[in-house]
């Protein structure tokens, strides 16, 4: 009898746990969600995160707040994401640096971009643009390179920390054209941009997302777009090829969560992300900021997993051969 009672109690508890689990999952989200941006406010990753968050709030019906956790090329923030509870209330927005270059550059990295997260999806691809401070005497990329070479002793280049997209693009460009600036690391390319506008650093290479508003306002000089085609909203800026340098570089952002999310929660997040990316307001802003939104299989969890694995495999030997060292 006693045994039977125990079995029944056990069954009851198991059922309650199952029902509780189901309720918890269907009720998701029942409170505020945090998106960790691993760079400073106002930069490319932050801009994309805030736009997507605004649209996802509409679908999920709960506030989404952004927490900027900069440092170590974005790996500080992404470590925080990897180590958070996998309950759907902590989301991270990584980029080509944190999700593909970091393992080659940080021997003590506490996450593996391909294993430590549940991938939600790729948000955008954005070409890089080579820009300089307005005080530079150069009008073209060729003139800028000549000026950089002639002024190497004092030349400075801003970037968002070792392994960030701007850092990697800078290293590749410098090696290709033969310039050796002193590199200045910031907690994101928004603060780097502030110093470029103020004339505190000479040049940098960053996603069009960060460049377009300043280039249009004339507060920086845009020399070339490192892509095969020009950007619609910067029609007068040539491609690198047109400017005489065969240098291509682009960046991307992606949404991930800590590993182990309940399937139902993951599906809700993927659905909310998809709806956000398909909203007219988001699409229009991305075009304005020179970015493309991935479509179909390239966008969701499987598309992001494939991108991360392919990019880690592609970039690791390049960074090692280039002698780029992290910390
Ligand atoms: N654009 C940055 C990078 O170079 C990061 C950012 O501020 O979004 O990785």
Coordinates of C-alpha atoms and ligand atoms in Angstrom, one line a residue:
X1 CA 0.0 0.0 0.0
X2 CA 2.8 2.3 1.1
X3 CA 4.7 1.5 -2.0
X4 CA 1.6 2.2 -4.2
X5 CA 1.0 5.5 -2.4
X6 CA 4.7 6.5 -3.1
X7 CA 4.3 5.6 -6.7
X8 CA 1.2 7.7 -7.0
X9 CA 2.8 10.7 -5.2
X10 CA 5.9 10.3 -7.4
X11 CA 3.7 10.2 -10.5
X12 CA 1.8 13.2 -9.3
X13 CA 5.0 15.1 -8.8
X14 CA 6.3 14.1 -12.2
X15 CA 3.1 15.3 -13.8
X16 CA 3.1 18.5 -11.9
X17 CA 6.7 19.1 -13.0
X18 CA 5.8 18.4 -16.6
X19 CA 2.8 20.7 -16.5
X20 CA 4.8 23.3 -14.7
X21 CA 7.4 23.1 -17.4
X22 CA 4.9 23.4 -20.1
X23 CA 3.2 26.4 -18.4
X24 CA 6.6 28.0 -17.9
X25 CA 7.4 27.6 -21.6
X26 CA 4.1 28.7 -23.1
X27 CA 4.1 31.7 -20.7
X28 CA 7.5 32.8 -22.0
X29 CA 8.3 35.6 -21.7
X30 CA 6.6 36.7 -18.5
X31 CA 9.2 39.4 -17.7
X32 CA 11.8 41.7 -19.1
X33 CA 14.5 40.3 -21.4
X34 CA 18.1 41.5 -21.5
X35 CA 20.1 41.7 -24.7
X36 CA 23.9 41.9 -24.0
X37 CA 25.7 44.0 -26.6
X38 CA 29.5 43.3 -26.2
X39 CA 30.5 46.8 -27.5
X40 CA 29.7 50.4 -26.5
X41 CA 26.4 52.1 -27.2
X42 CA 25.9 53.8 -30.6
X43 CA 28.2 51.4 -32.6
X44 CA 27.2 49.0 -35.3
X45 CA 26.3 46.0 -33.0
X46 CA 24.4 48.3 -30.6
X47 CA 22.5 50.0 -33.5
X48 CA 21.4 46.6 -34.9
X49 CA 20.6 45.2 -31.4
X50 CA 18.3 48.2 -30.6
X51 CA 16.5 48.1 -33.9
X52 CA 15.8 44.3 -33.6
X53 CA 14.9 44.6 -29.9
X54 CA 12.3 47.3 -30.6
X55 CA 10.7 45.0 -33.3
X56 CA 10.9 41.9 -31.1
X57 CA 9.2 43.6 -28.2
X58 CA 6.2 44.0 -30.5
X59 CA 6.0 40.2 -31.0
X60 CA 7.0 39.1 -27.5
X61 CA 5.0 41.7 -25.6
X62 CA 7.6 42.3 -22.9
X63 CA 10.3 45.0 -22.6
X64 CA 13.7 44.2 -24.0
X65 CA 16.6 46.2 -22.5
X66 CA 20.1 46.5 -23.9
X67 CA 23.1 46.1 -21.6
X68 CA 26.4 47.2 -23.1
X69 CA 29.3 45.1 -21.8
X70 CA 32.4 46.1 -23.7
X71 CA 36.0 45.0 -23.4
X72 CA 38.5 42.5 -24.9
X73 CA 37.2 42.8 -28.4
X74 CA 33.6 42.0 -27.3
X75 CA 34.6 38.7 -25.7
X76 CA 33.9 40.0 -22.2
X77 CA 30.2 40.5 -23.1
X78 CA 29.9 37.2 -25.0
X79 CA 31.4 35.3 -22.1
X80 CA 28.7 36.7 -19.9
X81 CA 26.1 35.5 -22.4
X82 CA 27.6 32.0 -22.6
X83 CA 27.6 31.7 -18.8
X84 CA 24.0 33.0 -18.2
X85 CA 21.0 30.8 -17.5
X86 CA 19.5 29.3 -20.7
X87 CA 16.0 30.6 -20.0
X88 CA 15.5 33.0 -22.8
X89 CA 15.9 36.1 -20.6
X90 CA 19.5 36.7 -21.6
X91 CA 20.3 37.1 -25.3
X92 CA 23.6 38.2 -26.9
X93 CA 24.4 39.9 -30.2
X94 CA 27.8 38.8 -31.4
X95 CA 29.7 39.7 -34.5
X96 CA 32.3 38.4 -36.9
X97 CA 34.9 39.2 -34.3
X98 CA 33.4 37.6 -31.2
X99 CA 31.9 34.6 -33.1
X100 CA 34.8 33.8 -35.4
X101 CA 38.1 35.5 -34.8
X102 CA 38.1 35.3 -31.0
X103 CA 39.2 31.6 -30.6
X104 CA 42.4 32.3 -32.6
X105 CA 43.3 35.3 -30.6
X106 CA 42.2 34.6 -27.0
X107 CA 43.9 31.4 -25.8
X108 CA 41.9 31.6 -22.5
X109 CA 38.5 32.3 -24.2
X110 CA 35.8 30.8 -22.0
X111 CA 33.4 30.0 -24.8
X112 CA 33.5 28.3 -28.1
X113 CA 31.4 30.2 -30.7
X114 CA 30.2 27.0 -32.3
X115 CA 29.5 25.0 -29.1
X116 CA 28.7 27.3 -26.2
X117 CA 25.5 29.0 -27.6
X118 CA 22.1 28.2 -29.0
X119 CA 22.2 30.0 -32.3
X120 CA 19.1 32.1 -33.0
X121 CA 20.1 33.7 -36.3
X122 CA 22.1 36.0 -38.5
X123 CA 20.8 39.6 -38.4
X124 CA 22.8 41.5 -41.1
X125 CA 25.8 41.6 -43.3
X126 CA 27.5 45.0 -43.7
X127 CA 30.5 46.0 -45.9
X128 CA 33.4 47.8 -44.3
X129 CA 34.4 51.3 -45.3
X130 CA 37.9 52.9 -45.0
X131 CA 37.5 56.3 -43.4
X132 CA 39.8 59.1 -42.1
X133 CA 39.6 62.3 -40.0
X134 CA 38.6 65.4 -42.0
X135 CA 41.9 67.1 -41.4
X136 CA 43.7 64.5 -43.6
X137 CA 44.9 66.3 -46.7
X138 CA 43.9 63.3 -48.9
X139 CA 40.8 63.2 -51.2
X140 CA 41.2 59.7 -52.6
X141 CA 42.3 56.3 -51.1
X142 CA 45.6 56.4 -53.1
X143 CA 46.3 59.9 -51.6
X144 CA 45.3 58.7 -48.1
X145 CA 47.7 55.6 -48.4
X146 CA 50.5 57.9 -49.6
X147 CA 49.9 60.2 -46.7
X148 CA 49.8 57.3 -44.2
X149 CA 53.1 56.1 -45.4
X150 CA 54.7 59.5 -45.3
X151 CA 53.5 60.1 -41.7
X152 CA 53.9 56.6 -40.3
X153 CA 55.8 57.9 -37.2
X154 CA 52.6 59.5 -35.8
X155 CA 49.9 57.5 -37.7
X156 CA 47.1 56.1 -35.6
X157 CA 44.2 53.7 -36.4
X158 CA 41.2 53.2 -34.2
X159 CA 39.4 49.9 -33.6
X160 CA 37.1 48.0 -31.3
X161 CA 39.6 45.8 -29.5
X162 CA 41.7 42.8 -30.5
X163 CA 39.8 40.4 -32.7
X164 CA 37.0 42.9 -33.4
X165 CA 35.8 43.3 -37.0
X166 CA 37.4 46.7 -37.2
X167 CA 40.7 45.4 -35.8
X168 CA 40.8 42.4 -38.2
X169 CA 40.0 44.6 -41.2
X170 CA 42.6 47.1 -40.1
X171 CA 45.3 44.4 -39.8
X172 CA 44.5 42.9 -43.2
X173 CA 44.4 46.3 -44.9
X174 CA 47.6 47.6 -43.4
X175 CA 49.5 44.4 -44.4
X176 CA 48.1 44.6 -47.9
X177 CA 49.0 48.3 -48.6
X178 CA 52.1 48.3 -46.3
X179 CA 51.3 50.9 -43.6
X180 CA 52.1 50.5 -39.9
X181 CA 50.0 52.7 -37.8
X182 CA 49.9 52.6 -34.0
X183 CA 46.6 50.9 -33.2
X184 CA 44.3 52.4 -30.6
X185 CA 41.7 50.0 -29.0
X186 CA 38.3 51.2 -27.8
X187 CA 35.3 49.4 -26.3
X188 CA 33.5 49.5 -29.6
X189 CA 33.6 51.6 -32.7
X190 CA 31.2 54.2 -31.4
X191 CA 33.9 55.7 -29.1
X192 CA 36.5 55.1 -31.8
X193 CA 34.3 57.1 -34.2
X194 CA 34.0 59.9 -31.6
X195 CA 37.8 60.2 -31.5
X196 CA 38.0 60.1 -35.3
X197 CA 35.4 62.9 -35.6
X198 CA 37.4 64.9 -33.0
X199 CA 40.6 64.2 -35.0
X200 CA 42.2 62.2 -32.2
X201 CA 42.9 59.2 -34.4
X202 CA 43.8 59.4 -38.1
X203 CA 41.8 56.6 -39.7
X204 CA 39.8 53.4 -39.2
X205 CA 37.9 50.7 -41.1
X206 CA 34.4 49.9 -39.8
X207 CA 31.0 48.7 -40.9
X208 CA 29.0 51.0 -43.1
X209 CA 26.4 51.1 -40.4
X210 CA 28.7 53.3 -38.3
X211 CA 30.1 55.2 -41.2
X212 CA 27.2 56.4 -43.2
X213 CA 25.6 59.0 -40.8
X214 CA 29.0 60.6 -40.2
X215 CA 30.2 60.5 -43.8
X216 CA 26.9 62.1 -44.9
X217 CA 27.3 64.8 -42.2
X218 CA 30.8 65.5 -43.5
X219 CA 32.4 64.9 -40.1
X220 CA 34.7 62.2 -41.5
X221 CA 36.2 61.4 -44.9
X222 CA 35.0 58.1 -46.6
X223 CA 37.7 56.9 -49.0
X224 CA 36.4 53.5 -50.2
X225 CA 33.8 50.8 -49.6
X226 CA 35.6 47.4 -49.3
X227 CA 32.9 45.6 -51.3
X228 CA 32.2 44.7 -54.9
X229 CA 29.6 47.3 -55.3
X230 CA 29.0 50.9 -54.0
X231 CA 26.6 51.5 -51.2
X232 CA 23.3 53.1 -52.3
X233 CA 23.3 55.7 -49.6
X234 CA 27.0 56.7 -50.2
X235 CA 26.8 56.9 -54.0
X236 CA 30.0 59.0 -54.4
X237 CA 32.2 56.7 -52.4
X238 CA 34.1 54.4 -54.8
X239 CA 34.7 50.7 -54.1
X240 CA 38.2 49.7 -53.1
X241 CA 38.7 48.2 -56.6
X242 CA 37.6 51.4 -58.2
X243 CA 40.0 53.2 -55.9
X244 CA 42.9 50.9 -57.0
X245 CA 43.2 48.6 -54.0
X246 CA 41.9 45.0 -54.2
X247 CA 40.7 44.8 -50.6
X248 CA 37.4 43.3 -49.6
X249 CA 36.0 43.1 -46.0
X250 CA 32.6 42.8 -44.4
X251 CA 31.1 42.3 -41.0
X252 CA 28.0 40.6 -39.6
X253 CA 25.9 40.5 -36.5
X254 CA 24.1 37.5 -35.0
X255 CA 21.8 36.6 -32.2
X256 CA 22.6 33.8 -29.7
X257 CA 21.6 32.6 -26.3
X258 CA 23.3 30.5 -23.6
X259 CA 23.2 26.8 -24.6
X260 CA 20.4 24.7 -23.4
X261 CA 17.3 26.8 -24.1
X262 CA 14.0 24.9 -23.9
X263 CA 12.9 24.2 -27.4
X264 CA 9.7 26.1 -27.2
X265 CA 11.5 29.2 -26.0
X266 CA 14.0 28.9 -28.8
X267 CA 11.2 28.6 -31.3
X268 CA 9.6 31.8 -29.9
X269 CA 12.8 33.7 -30.2
X270 CA 13.6 32.5 -33.7
X271 CA 10.0 33.5 -34.7
X272 CA 10.3 36.9 -33.1
X273 CA 13.7 37.5 -34.7
X274 CA 12.3 36.5 -38.1
X275 CA 9.3 38.8 -37.7
X276 CA 11.7 41.7 -36.7
X277 CA 14.0 41.2 -39.7
X278 CA 11.0 41.2 -42.1
X279 CA 9.4 44.4 -40.7
X280 CA 9.4 47.2 -43.3
X281 CA 10.9 49.6 -40.8
X282 CA 13.9 47.4 -40.1
X283 CA 14.4 46.6 -43.8
X284 CA 14.4 50.3 -44.7
X285 CA 16.8 51.2 -42.0
X286 CA 19.2 48.4 -43.0
X287 CA 19.2 49.6 -46.6
X288 CA 19.8 53.2 -45.4
X289 CA 22.8 51.9 -43.4
X290 CA 24.3 49.9 -46.2
X291 CA 23.4 46.5 -44.8
X292 CA 21.7 43.4 -46.2
X293 CA 19.4 41.1 -44.2
X294 CA 20.0 37.3 -44.8
X295 CA 17.2 35.4 -46.3
X296 CA 16.0 31.8 -46.1
X297 CA 18.4 29.1 -44.9
X298 CA 21.2 31.6 -44.4
X299 CA 19.3 33.3 -41.6
X300 CA 18.1 30.9 -38.8
X301 CA 19.8 28.7 -36.3
X302 CA 21.3 26.3 -38.9
X303 CA 22.4 29.2 -41.1
X304 CA 24.2 30.8 -38.2
X305 CA 25.8 27.6 -37.1
X306 CA 27.1 27.0 -40.6
X307 CA 28.4 30.6 -40.8
X308 CA 30.2 30.4 -37.5
X309 CA 31.9 27.1 -38.3
X310 CA 32.9 28.2 -41.8
X311 CA 34.2 31.6 -40.5
X312 CA 36.2 30.1 -37.6
X313 CA 37.8 27.6 -40.1
X314 CA 38.5 30.4 -42.6
X315 CA 39.8 33.1 -40.3
X316 CA 41.9 31.1 -37.8
X317 CA 44.8 30.3 -40.3
X318 CA 44.7 33.8 -41.8
X319 CA 45.1 35.4 -38.4
X320 CA 47.9 33.0 -37.4
X321 CA 49.7 33.5 -40.7
X322 CA 49.4 37.3 -40.3
X323 CA 51.0 37.0 -36.9
X324 CA 48.0 38.7 -35.2
X325 CA 48.3 38.1 -31.4
X326 CA 45.6 38.4 -28.9
X327 CA 45.7 38.3 -25.2
Ligands
LIG1 N1 32.2 47.6 -35.2 C1 32.8 47.0 -34.1 C2 33.8 46.0 -34.4 O1 34.7 46.4 -35.0 C3 32.0 46.7 -32.9 C4 30.9 47.6 -32.5 O2 31.1 48.6 -31.9 O3 29.8 47.2 -32.9 O4 33.8 44.8 -34.1

